[in-house]
Amino acid sequence: MILFLKLLVAHLLGDFVLQPKNWVKDKEKKKIKSIKLYAHIGVHAILLLLLLQFNSTYWSVFLLVIVSHYLVDLGKLYLQRKKNKRLFFFLDQVLHIFFLVLATYIYSPFKVSIDAILTQQNLLLFACLIFVTYTSSIIINTLISKWNPEKGNKSTEQSLANAGKYIGFLERILIFVFIAINQWAGVGFLLAAKSIFRFGDLTASKDRKLTEYVLIGTLLSFGLAILTGLVYSHYGR
């Protein structure tokens, strides 16, 4: 774990802290001919050497991480397009982490037990996270589907696509986490913050039906998240 954390710290520093935006643009433009690409790999090499304390026993780890990082970055530069840039950002990071794990395993083999992963607590956590995101979203939409005061509302039509859906996901996950760690004050803070941003606009619009519609949805969202958090707190420990 210590070795993996050292590799991870080097990766995070090299990819996010010590890589200026102009380096990224230069790599995307010139690809394999970009000097910034090799400067970026050089930064990673220096960070790895420092964190591994120039220990020669880690030479295989060092080579695997550096070569894989170069090849993954190069593949990303040639395959990504403007439309799939976000997808390749996450794919790039997943591959980097995979090679960090692989390098750690090659140096110090470890066993992964399925039974250790599929414990009652982990399965309950997974089920709760699915419920507070997708399942709760469907339940709420079903319950309030007979009212639709937002239809034809200009301010709604100008909102971001699926913004409400993902805001609901995030708020319920945060509520679930706050309750799971027994920090109820966080739930109150979240409700107050949402009231300021959301209900302030509704009051200004003087649309009573829309206000009631949003209030019902919010209370259902908070209620389902709180209930799920209580279930996990009771049975997941």
PDB file of C-alpha atoms in Angstrom:
ATOM      1  CA  MET A   1       0.000   0.000   0.000  1.00  0.00           C
ATOM      2  CA  ILE A   2       2.865   2.400   0.771  1.00  0.00           C
ATOM      3  CA  LEU A   3       4.424   1.747  -2.632  1.00  0.00           C
ATOM      4  CA  PHE A   4       1.089   2.268  -4.406  1.00  0.00           C
ATOM      5  CA  LEU A   5       0.471   5.528  -2.520  1.00  0.00           C
ATOM      6  CA  LYS A   6       3.903   6.809  -3.525  1.00  0.00           C
ATOM      7  CA  LEU A   7       3.134   6.022  -7.170  1.00  0.00           C
ATOM      8  CA  LEU A   8      -0.293   7.634  -6.846  1.00  0.00           C
ATOM      9  CA  VAL A   9       1.097  10.833  -5.304  1.00  0.00           C
ATOM     10  CA  ALA A  10       3.671  11.091  -8.104  1.00  0.00           C
ATOM     11  CA  HIS A  11       0.904  10.610 -10.674  1.00  0.00           C
ATOM     12  CA  LEU A  12      -1.423  13.215  -9.158  1.00  0.00           C
ATOM     13  CA  LEU A  13       1.363  15.775  -8.878  1.00  0.00           C
ATOM     14  CA  GLY A  14       2.633  15.139 -12.394  1.00  0.00           C
ATOM     15  CA  ASP A  15      -0.732  15.048 -14.142  1.00  0.00           C
ATOM     16  CA  PHE A  16      -2.640  17.768 -12.280  1.00  0.00           C
ATOM     17  CA  VAL A  17      -0.342  20.020 -10.266  1.00  0.00           C
ATOM     18  CA  LEU A  18       2.790  20.267 -12.388  1.00  0.00           C
ATOM     19  CA  GLN A  19       1.248  20.204 -15.869  1.00  0.00           C
ATOM     20  CA  PRO A  20       0.353  23.707 -17.142  1.00  0.00           C
ATOM     21  CA  LYS A  21      -2.559  24.143 -19.563  1.00  0.00           C
ATOM     22  CA  ASN A  22      -0.238  25.316 -22.335  1.00  0.00           C
ATOM     23  CA  TRP A  23       1.553  21.947 -22.112  1.00  0.00           C
ATOM     24  CA  VAL A  24      -1.753  20.152 -22.670  1.00  0.00           C
ATOM     25  CA  LYS A  25      -2.607  22.342 -25.672  1.00  0.00           C
ATOM     26  CA  ASP A  26       0.847  21.858 -27.169  1.00  0.00           C
ATOM     27  CA  LYS A  27       0.564  18.066 -26.782  1.00  0.00           C
ATOM     28  CA  GLU A  28      -2.856  18.037 -28.439  1.00  0.00           C
ATOM     29  CA  LYS A  29      -1.563  20.104 -31.333  1.00  0.00           C
ATOM     30  CA  LYS A  30       1.829  18.517 -32.022  1.00  0.00           C
ATOM     31  CA  LYS A  31       1.220  15.064 -30.514  1.00  0.00           C
ATOM     32  CA  ILE A  32       4.351  12.857 -30.691  1.00  0.00           C
ATOM     33  CA  LYS A  33       6.463  15.817 -31.842  1.00  0.00           C
ATOM     34  CA  SER A  34       5.513  17.931 -28.838  1.00  0.00           C
ATOM     35  CA  ILE A  35       8.440  18.788 -26.580  1.00  0.00           C
ATOM     36  CA  LYS A  36       5.933  19.340 -23.776  1.00  0.00           C
ATOM     37  CA  LEU A  37       4.959  15.653 -23.950  1.00  0.00           C
ATOM     38  CA  TYR A  38       8.502  14.618 -23.112  1.00  0.00           C
ATOM     39  CA  ALA A  39       8.781  17.353 -20.498  1.00  0.00           C
ATOM     40  CA  HIS A  40       5.631  15.953 -18.913  1.00  0.00           C
ATOM     41  CA  ILE A  41       7.087  12.434 -18.862  1.00  0.00           C
ATOM     42  CA  GLY A  42      10.329  13.875 -17.464  1.00  0.00           C
ATOM     43  CA  VAL A  43       8.431  15.484 -14.592  1.00  0.00           C
ATOM     44  CA  HIS A  44       6.830  12.125 -13.792  1.00  0.00           C
ATOM     45  CA  ALA A  45      10.246  10.440 -13.896  1.00  0.00           C
ATOM     46  CA  ILE A  46      11.757  12.957 -11.481  1.00  0.00           C
ATOM     47  CA  LEU A  47       8.796  12.658  -9.096  1.00  0.00           C
ATOM     48  CA  LEU A  48       9.024   8.864  -9.129  1.00  0.00           C
ATOM     49  CA  LEU A  49      12.770   8.905  -8.464  1.00  0.00           C
ATOM     50  CA  LEU A  50      12.305  11.289  -5.555  1.00  0.00           C
ATOM     51  CA  LEU A  51       9.422   9.406  -3.960  1.00  0.00           C
ATOM     52  CA  LEU A  52      11.102   6.026  -4.507  1.00  0.00           C
ATOM     53  CA  GLN A  53      14.251   7.558  -3.014  1.00  0.00           C
ATOM     54  CA  PHE A  54      16.412   6.475  -5.975  1.00  0.00           C
ATOM     55  CA  ASN A  55      16.153   2.884  -4.760  1.00  0.00           C
ATOM     56  CA  SER A  56      17.432   0.566  -7.516  1.00  0.00           C
ATOM     57  CA  THR A  57      15.177  -2.278  -6.368  1.00  0.00           C
ATOM     58  CA  TYR A  58      12.249  -0.355  -7.865  1.00  0.00           C
ATOM     59  CA  TRP A  59      13.725  -0.197 -11.384  1.00  0.00           C
ATOM     60  CA  SER A  60      11.006  -2.464 -12.855  1.00  0.00           C
ATOM     61  CA  VAL A  61       8.292  -0.362 -11.195  1.00  0.00           C
ATOM     62  CA  PHE A  62       9.850   2.836 -12.521  1.00  0.00           C
ATOM     63  CA  LEU A  63      10.132   1.544 -16.103  1.00  0.00           C
ATOM     64  CA  LEU A  64       6.605   0.140 -16.205  1.00  0.00           C
ATOM     65  CA  VAL A  65       5.035   3.341 -14.878  1.00  0.00           C
ATOM     66  CA  ILE A  66       7.002   5.673 -17.152  1.00  0.00           C
ATOM     67  CA  VAL A  67       6.645   3.612 -20.362  1.00  0.00           C
ATOM     68  CA  SER A  68       2.944   2.935 -19.773  1.00  0.00           C
ATOM     69  CA  HIS A  69       2.288   6.596 -18.992  1.00  0.00           C
ATOM     70  CA  TYR A  70       3.953   7.664 -22.230  1.00  0.00           C
ATOM     71  CA  LEU A  71       2.064   5.105 -24.344  1.00  0.00           C
ATOM     72  CA  VAL A  72      -1.316   5.879 -22.723  1.00  0.00           C
ATOM     73  CA  ASP A  73      -0.838   9.616 -23.180  1.00  0.00           C
ATOM     74  CA  LEU A  74       0.261   9.117 -26.780  1.00  0.00           C
ATOM     75  CA  GLY A  75      -2.722   6.904 -27.554  1.00  0.00           C
ATOM     76  CA  LYS A  76      -5.050   9.476 -26.021  1.00  0.00           C
ATOM     77  CA  LEU A  77      -3.565  12.275 -28.157  1.00  0.00           C
ATOM     78  CA  TYR A  78      -4.189  10.368 -31.395  1.00  0.00           C
ATOM     79  CA  LEU A  79      -7.577   8.843 -30.561  1.00  0.00           C
ATOM     80  CA  GLN A  80      -9.427  11.606 -28.756  1.00  0.00           C
ATOM     81  CA  ARG A  81     -11.653  14.048 -30.600  1.00  0.00           C
ATOM     82  CA  LYS A  82     -13.535  17.109 -29.482  1.00  0.00           C
ATOM     83  CA  LYS A  83     -16.757  15.109 -29.024  1.00  0.00           C
ATOM     84  CA  ASN A  84     -15.186  12.347 -26.909  1.00  0.00           C
ATOM     85  CA  LYS A  85     -12.638  14.427 -25.010  1.00  0.00           C
ATOM     86  CA  ARG A  86     -14.359  13.975 -21.634  1.00  0.00           C
ATOM     87  CA  LEU A  87     -14.582  10.203 -22.161  1.00  0.00           C
ATOM     88  CA  PHE A  88     -10.883   9.940 -22.977  1.00  0.00           C
ATOM     89  CA  PHE A  89      -9.939  12.052 -19.965  1.00  0.00           C
ATOM     90  CA  PHE A  90     -11.488   9.489 -17.617  1.00  0.00           C
ATOM     91  CA  LEU A  91     -10.279   6.516 -19.679  1.00  0.00           C
ATOM     92  CA  ASP A  92      -6.760   7.948 -19.575  1.00  0.00           C
ATOM     93  CA  GLN A  93      -6.856   8.219 -15.777  1.00  0.00           C
ATOM     94  CA  VAL A  94      -8.316   4.727 -15.324  1.00  0.00           C
ATOM     95  CA  LEU A  95      -5.524   3.240 -17.427  1.00  0.00           C
ATOM     96  CA  HIS A  96      -2.853   5.137 -15.497  1.00  0.00           C
ATOM     97  CA  ILE A  97      -4.228   3.877 -12.175  1.00  0.00           C
ATOM     98  CA  PHE A  98      -4.420   0.338 -13.594  1.00  0.00           C
ATOM     99  CA  PHE A  99      -0.713   0.404 -14.449  1.00  0.00           C
ATOM    100  CA  LEU A 100       0.118   1.790 -10.995  1.00  0.00           C
ATOM    101  CA  VAL A 101      -1.703  -1.173  -9.461  1.00  0.00           C
ATOM    102  CA  LEU A 102       0.009  -3.562 -11.892  1.00  0.00           C
ATOM    103  CA  ALA A 103       3.445  -2.141 -11.075  1.00  0.00           C
ATOM    104  CA  THR A 104       2.731  -2.522  -7.365  1.00  0.00           C
ATOM    105  CA  TYR A 105       1.572  -6.113  -7.899  1.00  0.00           C
ATOM    106  CA  ILE A 106       4.665  -7.046  -9.933  1.00  0.00           C
ATOM    107  CA  TYR A 107       6.963  -5.715  -7.226  1.00  0.00           C
ATOM    108  CA  SER A 108       4.943  -7.084  -4.321  1.00  0.00           C
ATOM    109  CA  PRO A 109       2.243  -9.613  -5.336  1.00  0.00           C
ATOM    110  CA  PHE A 110      -0.973  -9.448  -3.334  1.00  0.00           C
ATOM    111  CA  LYS A 111      -4.147 -11.512  -3.304  1.00  0.00           C
ATOM    112  CA  VAL A 112      -7.609 -10.110  -3.956  1.00  0.00           C
ATOM    113  CA  SER A 113     -10.362 -12.093  -2.292  1.00  0.00           C
ATOM    114  CA  ILE A 114     -13.881 -11.815  -3.723  1.00  0.00           C
ATOM    115  CA  ASP A 115     -15.288 -12.775  -0.330  1.00  0.00           C
ATOM    116  CA  ALA A 116     -13.431  -9.864   1.238  1.00  0.00           C
ATOM    117  CA  ILE A 117     -15.019  -7.479  -1.274  1.00  0.00           C
ATOM    118  CA  LEU A 118     -18.554  -8.870  -1.303  1.00  0.00           C
ATOM    119  CA  THR A 119     -19.133  -8.460   2.413  1.00  0.00           C
ATOM    120  CA  GLN A 120     -22.536  -7.624   3.865  1.00  0.00           C
ATOM    121  CA  GLN A 121     -21.435  -4.049   4.576  1.00  0.00           C
ATOM    122  CA  ASN A 122     -20.083  -3.469   1.059  1.00  0.00           C
ATOM    123  CA  LEU A 123     -23.138  -4.995  -0.617  1.00  0.00           C
ATOM    124  CA  LEU A 124     -25.457  -2.885   1.527  1.00  0.00           C
ATOM    125  CA  LEU A 125     -23.420   0.236   0.685  1.00  0.00           C
ATOM    126  CA  PHE A 126     -23.628  -0.545  -3.037  1.00  0.00           C
ATOM    127  CA  ALA A 127     -27.386  -1.134  -2.799  1.00  0.00           C
ATOM    128  CA  CYS A 128     -27.889   2.119  -0.877  1.00  0.00           C
ATOM    129  CA  LEU A 129     -25.914   4.145  -3.416  1.00  0.00           C
ATOM    130  CA  ILE A 130     -27.983   2.729  -6.283  1.00  0.00           C
ATOM    131  CA  PHE A 131     -31.172   3.491  -4.367  1.00  0.00           C
ATOM    132  CA  VAL A 132     -30.313   7.120  -3.518  1.00  0.00           C
ATOM    133  CA  THR A 133     -29.335   7.854  -7.125  1.00  0.00           C
ATOM    134  CA  TYR A 134     -31.269   6.100  -9.873  1.00  0.00           C
ATOM    135  CA  THR A 135     -34.016   4.361  -7.870  1.00  0.00           C
ATOM    136  CA  SER A 136     -34.932   7.451  -5.850  1.00  0.00           C
ATOM    137  CA  SER A 137     -34.951   9.564  -9.009  1.00  0.00           C
ATOM    138  CA  ILE A 138     -37.488   7.227 -10.644  1.00  0.00           C
ATOM    139  CA  ILE A 139     -39.617   7.072  -7.483  1.00  0.00           C
ATOM    140  CA  ILE A 140     -39.745  10.863  -7.178  1.00  0.00           C
ATOM    141  CA  ASN A 141     -40.544  11.352 -10.871  1.00  0.00           C
ATOM    142  CA  THR A 142     -43.321   8.772 -10.644  1.00  0.00           C
ATOM    143  CA  LEU A 143     -44.875  10.348  -7.560  1.00  0.00           C
ATOM    144  CA  ILE A 144     -44.908  13.911  -8.888  1.00  0.00           C
ATOM    145  CA  SER A 145     -45.493  13.108 -12.577  1.00  0.00           C
ATOM    146  CA  LYS A 146     -49.160  14.126 -12.352  1.00  0.00           C
ATOM    147  CA  TRP A 147     -47.988  17.702 -11.803  1.00  0.00           C
ATOM    148  CA  ASN A 148     -45.767  19.394 -14.371  1.00  0.00           C
ATOM    149  CA  PRO A 149     -45.850  23.151 -13.827  1.00  0.00           C
ATOM    150  CA  GLU A 150     -42.350  23.493 -15.313  1.00  0.00           C
ATOM    151  CA  LYS A 151     -43.592  22.609 -18.803  1.00  0.00           C
ATOM    152  CA  GLY A 152     -43.429  25.678 -20.985  1.00  0.00           C
ATOM    153  CA  ASN A 153     -41.532  27.628 -18.335  1.00  0.00           C
ATOM    154  CA  LYS A 154     -38.851  29.675 -20.123  1.00  0.00           C
ATOM    155  CA  SER A 155     -36.406  29.576 -17.218  1.00  0.00           C
ATOM    156  CA  THR A 156     -36.652  25.764 -17.189  1.00  0.00           C
ATOM    157  CA  GLU A 157     -36.122  25.491 -20.949  1.00  0.00           C
ATOM    158  CA  GLN A 158     -32.917  27.498 -20.601  1.00  0.00           C
ATOM    159  CA  SER A 159     -31.479  25.193 -17.922  1.00  0.00           C
ATOM    160  CA  LEU A 160     -28.659  22.696 -18.558  1.00  0.00           C
ATOM    161  CA  ALA A 161     -29.606  19.300 -19.969  1.00  0.00           C
ATOM    162  CA  ASN A 162     -30.278  16.759 -17.174  1.00  0.00           C
ATOM    163  CA  ALA A 163     -29.003  19.272 -14.597  1.00  0.00           C
ATOM    164  CA  GLY A 164     -31.872  18.547 -12.204  1.00  0.00           C
ATOM    165  CA  LYS A 165     -31.218  14.811 -12.386  1.00  0.00           C
ATOM    166  CA  TYR A 166     -27.541  15.099 -11.462  1.00  0.00           C
ATOM    167  CA  ILE A 167     -28.182  17.741  -8.801  1.00  0.00           C
ATOM    168  CA  GLY A 168     -30.618  15.277  -7.217  1.00  0.00           C
ATOM    169  CA  PHE A 169     -28.005  12.511  -7.384  1.00  0.00           C
ATOM    170  CA  LEU A 170     -25.394  14.669  -5.693  1.00  0.00           C
ATOM    171  CA  GLU A 171     -27.662  16.035  -2.967  1.00  0.00           C
ATOM    172  CA  ARG A 172     -28.923  12.567  -2.001  1.00  0.00           C
ATOM    173  CA  ILE A 173     -25.405  11.096  -1.983  1.00  0.00           C
ATOM    174  CA  LEU A 174     -24.218  13.944   0.263  1.00  0.00           C
ATOM    175  CA  ILE A 175     -27.163  13.476   2.623  1.00  0.00           C
ATOM    176  CA  PHE A 176     -26.508   9.733   2.734  1.00  0.00           C
ATOM    177  CA  VAL A 177     -22.821  10.325   3.555  1.00  0.00           C
ATOM    178  CA  PHE A 178     -23.631  12.900   6.249  1.00  0.00           C
ATOM    179  CA  ILE A 179     -25.993  10.487   8.000  1.00  0.00           C
ATOM    180  CA  ALA A 180     -23.662   7.498   7.555  1.00  0.00           C
ATOM    181  CA  ILE A 181     -20.918   9.412   9.381  1.00  0.00           C
ATOM    182  CA  ASN A 182     -23.431  10.790  11.918  1.00  0.00           C
ATOM    183  CA  GLN A 183     -23.081  14.428  10.852  1.00  0.00           C
ATOM    184  CA  TRP A 184     -26.688  15.585  10.767  1.00  0.00           C
ATOM    185  CA  ALA A 185     -25.616  19.220  10.754  1.00  0.00           C
ATOM    186  CA  GLY A 186     -24.433  18.709   7.169  1.00  0.00           C
ATOM    187  CA  VAL A 187     -27.989  17.830   6.111  1.00  0.00           C
ATOM    188  CA  GLY A 188     -29.266  21.106   7.559  1.00  0.00           C
ATOM    189  CA  PHE A 189     -26.496  23.041   5.840  1.00  0.00           C
ATOM    190  CA  LEU A 190     -27.320  21.394   2.503  1.00  0.00           C
ATOM    191  CA  LEU A 191     -31.025  22.179   2.861  1.00  0.00           C
ATOM    192  CA  ALA A 192     -30.252  25.793   3.763  1.00  0.00           C
ATOM    193  CA  ALA A 193     -27.894  26.149   0.791  1.00  0.00           C
ATOM    194  CA  LYS A 194     -30.481  24.732  -1.605  1.00  0.00           C
ATOM    195  CA  SER A 195     -33.152  27.022  -0.158  1.00  0.00           C
ATOM    196  CA  ILE A 196     -31.017  30.071  -0.852  1.00  0.00           C
ATOM    197  CA  PHE A 197     -30.286  29.188  -4.473  1.00  0.00           C
ATOM    198  CA  ARG A 198     -33.522  27.498  -5.487  1.00  0.00           C
ATOM    199  CA  PHE A 199     -36.373  28.880  -3.452  1.00  0.00           C
ATOM    200  CA  GLY A 200     -35.077  32.436  -3.724  1.00  0.00           C
ATOM    201  CA  ASP A 201     -35.623  32.287  -7.484  1.00  0.00           C
ATOM    202  CA  LEU A 202     -39.038  30.687  -7.029  1.00  0.00           C
ATOM    203  CA  THR A 203     -40.152  33.428  -4.669  1.00  0.00           C
ATOM    204  CA  ALA A 204     -39.033  36.049  -7.151  1.00  0.00           C
ATOM    205  CA  SER A 205     -40.971  34.335  -9.944  1.00  0.00           C
ATOM    206  CA  LYS A 206     -44.160  34.342  -7.819  1.00  0.00           C
ATOM    207  CA  ASP A 207     -45.195  30.995  -9.318  1.00  0.00           C
ATOM    208  CA  ARG A 208     -46.976  29.196  -6.476  1.00  0.00           C
ATOM    209  CA  LYS A 209     -47.562  25.937  -8.367  1.00  0.00           C
ATOM    210  CA  LEU A 210     -43.917  25.674  -9.391  1.00  0.00           C
ATOM    211  CA  THR A 211     -42.811  26.463  -5.830  1.00  0.00           C
ATOM    212  CA  GLU A 212     -45.036  23.727  -4.401  1.00  0.00           C
ATOM    213  CA  TYR A 213     -43.873  21.287  -7.075  1.00  0.00           C
ATOM    214  CA  VAL A 214     -40.182  21.899  -6.266  1.00  0.00           C
ATOM    215  CA  LEU A 215     -40.853  21.765  -2.523  1.00  0.00           C
ATOM    216  CA  ILE A 216     -42.551  18.370  -2.810  1.00  0.00           C
ATOM    217  CA  GLY A 217     -39.693  17.035  -4.931  1.00  0.00           C
ATOM    218  CA  THR A 218     -37.096  18.358  -2.499  1.00  0.00           C
ATOM    219  CA  LEU A 219     -38.801  16.888   0.560  1.00  0.00           C
ATOM    220  CA  LEU A 220     -39.177  13.521  -1.160  1.00  0.00           C
ATOM    221  CA  SER A 221     -35.515  13.613  -2.205  1.00  0.00           C
ATOM    222  CA  PHE A 222     -34.301  14.493   1.285  1.00  0.00           C
ATOM    223  CA  GLY A 223     -36.684  12.004   2.887  1.00  0.00           C
ATOM    224  CA  LEU A 224     -35.554   9.053   0.766  1.00  0.00           C
ATOM    225  CA  ALA A 225     -31.885   9.921   1.284  1.00  0.00           C
ATOM    226  CA  ILE A 226     -32.340  10.253   5.058  1.00  0.00           C
ATOM    227  CA  LEU A 227     -34.221   6.958   5.242  1.00  0.00           C
ATOM    228  CA  THR A 228     -31.500   5.203   3.246  1.00  0.00           C
ATOM    229  CA  GLY A 229     -28.806   6.715   5.456  1.00  0.00           C
ATOM    230  CA  LEU A 230     -30.588   5.498   8.598  1.00  0.00           C
ATOM    231  CA  VAL A 231     -30.900   1.968   7.171  1.00  0.00           C
ATOM    232  CA  TYR A 232     -27.183   1.865   6.351  1.00  0.00           C
ATOM    233  CA  SER A 233     -26.208   3.340   9.735  1.00  0.00           C
ATOM    234  CA  HIS A 234     -28.227   0.642  11.520  1.00  0.00           C
ATOM    235  CA  TYR A 235     -27.395  -2.445   9.440  1.00  0.00           C
ATOM    236  CA  GLY A 236     -24.085  -1.522   7.809  1.00  0.00           C
ATOM    237  CA  ARG A 237     -21.930  -1.372  10.933  1.00  0.00           C
TER     238      ARG A 237
END
